[in-house]
C-alpha positions in Angstrom: -2.3 15.5 -17.4 -0.9 12.2 -18.7 -1.6 8.7 -17.5 1.9 8.7 -15.9 1.3 11.9 -14.0 -2.0 10.4 -12.6 -0.1 7.2 -11.8 2.5 9.2 -9.9 -0.2 10.8 -7.7 -1.8 7.4 -7.0 1.7 6.0 -6.0 1.9 8.7 -3.3 -1.0 6.9 -1.7 -0.1 3.3 -2.6 3.4 2.8 -4.0 3.4 -0.2 -6.4 6.5 -1.5 -4.7 4.3 -2.2 -1.7 2.2 -4.7 -3.6 2.5 -8.4 -3.0 4.9 -10.4 -5.2 2.0 -12.5 -6.8 0.0 -9.4 -7.8 -0.3 -7.5 -11.1 -0.5 -3.8 -10.4 0.1 -0.5 -12.2 -0.7 0.3 -15.8 -2.2 -2.9 -17.4 -3.5 -1.4 -20.6 -2.6 1.8 -22.4 0.1 4.3 -23.0 1.9 6.1 -20.1 2.1 9.3 -22.2 -1.5 9.5 -23.2 -3.3 12.7 -22.2 -6.2 11.9 -19.8 -9.6 13.4 -20.6 -11.3 11.9 -17.5 -10.9 9.3 -14.8 -13.4 6.6 -13.9 -12.8 4.8 -10.6 -14.1 1.3 -10.1 -13.7 -1.8 -8.0 -13.6 -4.1 -11.0 -13.0 -3.4 -14.7 -15.8 -5.3 -16.6 -17.2 -4.6 -20.1 -20.0 -2.6 -18.6 -17.4 -0.4 -16.8 -15.6 0.2 -20.1 -18.9 1.2 -21.7 -19.5 3.6 -18.8 -16.0 5.1 -19.3 -16.8 5.6 -23.0 -20.1 7.3 -22.2 -18.5 9.6 -19.7 -15.5 10.5 -21.9 -13.1 8.9 -19.4 -10.0 7.4 -21.1 -8.4 6.2 -17.8 -10.0 3.6 -15.6 -8.5 3.4 -12.1 -9.5 -0.1 -10.8 -8.9 -1.8 -7.5 -8.8 -5.3 -8.9 -6.5 -6.1 -11.9 -8.5 -7.2 -14.9 -5.3 -9.0 -16.1 -4.1 -11.2 -13.3 -2.5 -14.2 -15.0 -0.7 -14.1 -18.3 -2.8 -13.9 -21.5 -1.6 -16.2 -24.3 -4.1 -14.8 -26.7 -6.6 -12.0 -27.0 -9.5 -13.2 -29.1 -12.5 -12.1 -27.1 -13.4 -15.6 -25.9 -13.4 -14.6 -22.2 -14.6 -11.6 -20.3 -11.0 -10.6 -19.6 -10.1 -10.6 -23.2 -13.2 -8.7 -24.2 -12.4 -6.0 -21.7 -8.9 -5.6 -22.9 -10.0 -5.5 -26.6 -12.7 -2.9 -25.9 -10.3 -0.8 -23.9 -7.6 -0.8 -26.5 -10.1 -0.2 -29.3 -11.4 2.9 -27.5 -7.9 4.2 -26.3 -8.8 3.6 -22.7 -6.0 3.0 -20.2 -6.5 0.7 -17.2 -4.5 1.2 -14.0 -4.9 -1.3 -11.1 -3.9 -0.8 -7.4 -5.0 -4.0 -5.6 -2.5 -5.1 -2.9 -0.5 -1.9 -3.1 -3.6 -0.2 -1.7 -4.3 -3.2 0.7 -0.9 -2.5 2.2 -1.3 1.2 2.5 -2.0 2.7 6.0 -4.5 5.0 4.3 -6.0 2.3 2.0 -8.7 -0.4 2.0 -8.6 -1.3 5.7 -8.3 2.2 6.9 -11.6 2.9 5.0 -13.3 -0.1 6.6 -12.2 1.2 10.0 -13.6 4.7 9.2 -17.0 3.3 8.1 -17.3 1.1 11.2 -16.0 3.7 13.6 -12.9 1.8 14.6 -10.5 4.3 16.2 -6.7 4.6 16.3 -6.2 1.7 13.8 -2.8 0.1 13.5 -1.4 -2.3 10.9 -2.5 -5.9 11.8 0.3 -7.7 9.8 3.2 -5.4 9.1 5.1 -6.2 5.9 8.5 -7.5 6.6 11.8 -6.6 4.9 10.6 -3.1 4.0 12.9 -1.1 6.2 16.5 -0.6 5.1 19.5 1.1 6.7 22.1 3.3 5.0 25.5 3.6 6.5 27.9 6.1 4.9 30.9 8.3 5.8 31.4 12.0 5.3 34.0 14.6 6.2 32.9 16.5 9.3 32.3 19.8 7.5 29.9 18.0 5.0 27.9 16.0 7.5 25.0 18.4 7.9 24.7 18.9 4.1 24.7 15.2 3.5 22.2 14.5 6.3 19.8 17.3 5.2 19.8 15.9 1.6 19.1 12.4 2.9 16.2 13.6 5.1 14.7 15.5 2.2 14.8 12.3 0.1 12.8 10.5 2.8 15.4 8.9 5.0 15.2 9.0 8.8 11.5 8.7 9.2 10.3 6.5 12.1 6.5 6.6 12.7 5.6 10.2 13.3 9.3 11.2 13.8 11.5 12.6 11.0 15.2 13.6 10.6 16.2 10.6 12.7 19.9 9.5 12.4 22.9 8.4 14.4 26.5 9.6 13.9 29.9 8.7 15.3 33.2 10.5 14.7 36.3 8.7 13.6 39.2 8.8 11.1 38.9 7.6 7.5 41.8 6.8 5.2 42.3 6.4 1.5 45.0 6.7 -1.2 43.8 8.3 -4.5 45.0 6.4 -7.6 46.0 7.6 -11.0 43.3 9.4 -13.0 41.3 10.3 -9.8 40.2 13.7 -8.9 40.1 13.7 -5.1 38.4 16.6 -3.2 41.0 16.2 -0.5 44.3 14.5 -0.4 46.9 13.9 -3.2 47.3 11.2 -5.8 49.5 8.4 -4.7 49.6 9.4 -1.0 47.6 7.9 1.9 45.3 10.6 3.3 43.6 10.6 6.7 40.4 12.6 7.2 38.3 13.3 10.2 34.9 11.8 9.3 31.5 10.9 10.7 29.8 7.6 10.2 26.2 8.3 9.5 23.3 5.8 9.9 19.8 6.5 8.6 16.8 4.1 8.0 14.3 4.4 5.2 11.4 2.6 3.5 12.6 0.3 0.7 10.8 2.1 -2.1 12.9 5.3 -1.5 16.3 3.6 -2.0 16.9 5.1 -5.5 16.0 8.6 -4.4 18.1 8.4 -1.3 21.2 7.1 -3.1 20.8 9.9 -5.7 20.7 12.5 -2.9 23.8 10.9 -1.3 25.8 11.0 -4.5 24.7 14.5 -5.5 25.5 16.1 -2.1 28.6 14.1 -0.9 31.9 15.9 -1.6 33.9 12.8 -2.4 34.5 11.5 -5.9 33.9 7.9 -4.6 31.3 7.5 -1.9 31.7 4.7 0.6 28.3 3.3 1.8 26.4 0.2 2.5 22.7 -0.8 2.7 21.3 -3.5 4.9 17.7 -4.8 5.1 16.2 -4.8 8.6 13.6 -7.0 10.2 12.2 -4.1 12.3 8.4 -3.9 12.3 7.2 -1.3 9.8 4.3 0.7 11.3 3.1 2.1 7.9 3.0 -0.9 5.5 1.0 -4.1 5.8 -2.2 -6.0 5.6 -5.3 -5.5 7.8 -5.8 -3.1 10.7 -6.9 -3.3 14.3 -8.3 -0.7 16.5 -11.0 0.0 19.1 -14.6 1.2 19.2 -15.5 4.3 21.1 -17.9 2.4 23.2 -18.0 -1.4 23.7 -21.0 -3.3 22.2 -22.7 -6.6 22.7 -21.7 -9.1 20.0 -25.1 -9.2 18.4 -25.4 -5.4 18.4 -21.9 -5.1 16.7 -22.9 -7.7 14.1 -26.0 -5.7 13.3 -23.9 -2.5 13.2 -21.5 -4.3 10.8 -24.3 -5.5 8.6 -25.9 -2.1 8.3 -22.7 0.0 7.9 -21.2 -2.3 5.3 -24.4 -2.9 3.4 -24.0 -6.6 3.8 -26.9 -8.9 2.8 -25.5 -11.7 5.1 -23.0 -11.9 7.9 -21.5 -15.4 8.3 -19.9 -15.7 11.7 -18.3 -18.1 14.2 -19.8 -19.0 17.6 -20.8 -16.0 19.7 -18.9 -15.9 23.0 -21.1 -13.8 25.2 -18.4 -11.1 25.5 -18.5 -7.3 24.8 -16.9 -6.1 21.6 -14.3 -3.3 22.0 -11.3 -4.3 19.9 -11.9 -5.0 16.2 -9.6 -6.3 13.5 -10.4 -5.9 9.8 -9.0 -7.2 6.5 -10.6 -6.4 3.2 -10.9 -9.2 0.7 -9.9 -12.8 1.4 -8.6 -12.7 4.9 -8.4 -16.2 6.4 -4.6 -16.0 6.5 -4.9 -13.2 9.1 -7.0 -15.1 11.7 -4.0 -15.9 13.8 -2.8 -12.3 13.7 -6.3 -11.2 14.8 -6.1 -13.6 17.7 -2.6 -12.4 18.6 -3.8 -8.8 18.5 -6.4 -9.5 21.2 -9.3 -8.5 18.9 -12.8 -9.4 20.0 -14.1 -9.6 16.4 -12.3 -10.2 13.1 -14.1 -8.8 10.0 -13.1 -10.2 6.6 -14.4 -12.4 3.8 -14.0 -15.7 1.9 -13.7 -17.7 5.2 -14.0 -21.5 4.5 -15.9 -24.0 6.7 -12.9 -25.3 8.7 -11.3 -21.9 9.0 -14.1 -20.7 11.3 -12.8 -23.2 13.8 -9.6 -21.2 14.0 -11.5 -18.7 16.2 -10.7 -21.1 19.0 -13.6 -19.6 21.2 -11.3 -16.5 21.6 -12.9 -14.1 19.1 -15.8 -13.9 16.6 -15.0 -14.2 12.9 -17.4 -12.3 10.8 -17.5 -12.9 7.0 -19.5 -10.2 5.2 -18.5 -11.0 1.6 -15.6 -10.1 -0.6 -17.3 -7.2 -2.5 -18.8 -5.9 0.7 -15.4 -5.5 2.5 -13.9 -3.6 -0.5 -16.9 -1.7 -1.8 -15.9 1.7 -0.3 -12.4 1.5 -1.8 -13.6 3.4 -4.9 -15.0 6.2 -2.7 -11.7 6.4 -1.0 -9.9 6.8 -4.3 -12.3 9.3 -5.7 -12.0 11.5 -2.6 -8.2 11.2 -2.7 -8.0 12.2 -6.4 -10.4 15.1 -6.0 -8.2 16.5 -3.3 -5.1 16.0 -5.4 -6.5 17.3 -8.7 -9.7 19.2 -7.8 -10.3 20.7 -11.2 -10.2 17.4 -13.1 -13.0 15.1 -14.4 -13.1 12.3 -11.9 -16.2 9.9 -11.8 -17.3 7.2 -9.4 -18.4 4.2 -11.4 -22.1 3.5 -11.1 -21.7 -0.1 -12.4 -22.5 -2.8 -9.9 -19.7 -5.3 -10.3 -20.4 -7.7 -7.4 -20.6 -11.2 -9.1 -22.3 -12.7 -6.0 -26.1 -12.5 -5.6 -28.2 -13.3 -2.6 -31.7 -14.9 -2.6 
């Protein structure tokens, strides 16, 4: 398999178009057409990880964090980032990063945290806006089923766990074919009236190209009338963080001990305990202070994240407990998630879980 073929599989889990605008995801180092001898999955791509890839005959590193985040003006080996890039290139090792594309996946980072903590029925905490679009098009009545079937096959008409969703209204369309046209109905130079249906379907924004290709390939008209609009509807499948419930409520101290044990945390920094039972839990892997208000709005009893600053703990407002377990700790199981996913997708391929400890923070 090539690097691109592996990338296509990874995009089924976390499309790169779902990443945040500030991020740097996808293939950062290497050739899309390179044949892959083995895959090493890691949280961070450091020199020791590249050495590990070399020793395991893996020429593709799938990393959660991007080793190249800001632009590089030179590559001389003077920083750890430059040394990683140089060593990877020298050894023909490709580096692919997923980062916020996987953060925004309903089966990604936060789903894994929920799984580890036993948080059930998780829902997206902060749905990503502007990700749902609507296609409106028009087709002659005898072609409506063909067009709709093609659109559904391309991914249109999916709402939550429902598929093949659409709305149609019948009417009359008119057009006059001009010179050098080849109309499927009607005659050149004459106004033609056709019984048509107006078709509406929604779709996730990353599927736009495939859906338009399906429309053009299956519509009988030479020129297809259509329009696409961006909706502000909440997308249930894309976004940051998750919130769900525990099977059994727990005392706050008992939950924090459970959190510390399950997430292998050396320390749990938390806001004031409120003397309430914990039932509803919100989580966000990585730096999550921006989601405190969303956690409050969700009615969560505890918000689990990392990199919370001093004054940000006050935002708990005596309404929930903020628990900071560390950046690495919230994301550590991400590589297990990716290994499990890749093994299911390509079971007879060399896929390794990195053994390198990349957490830069040590505790006394």
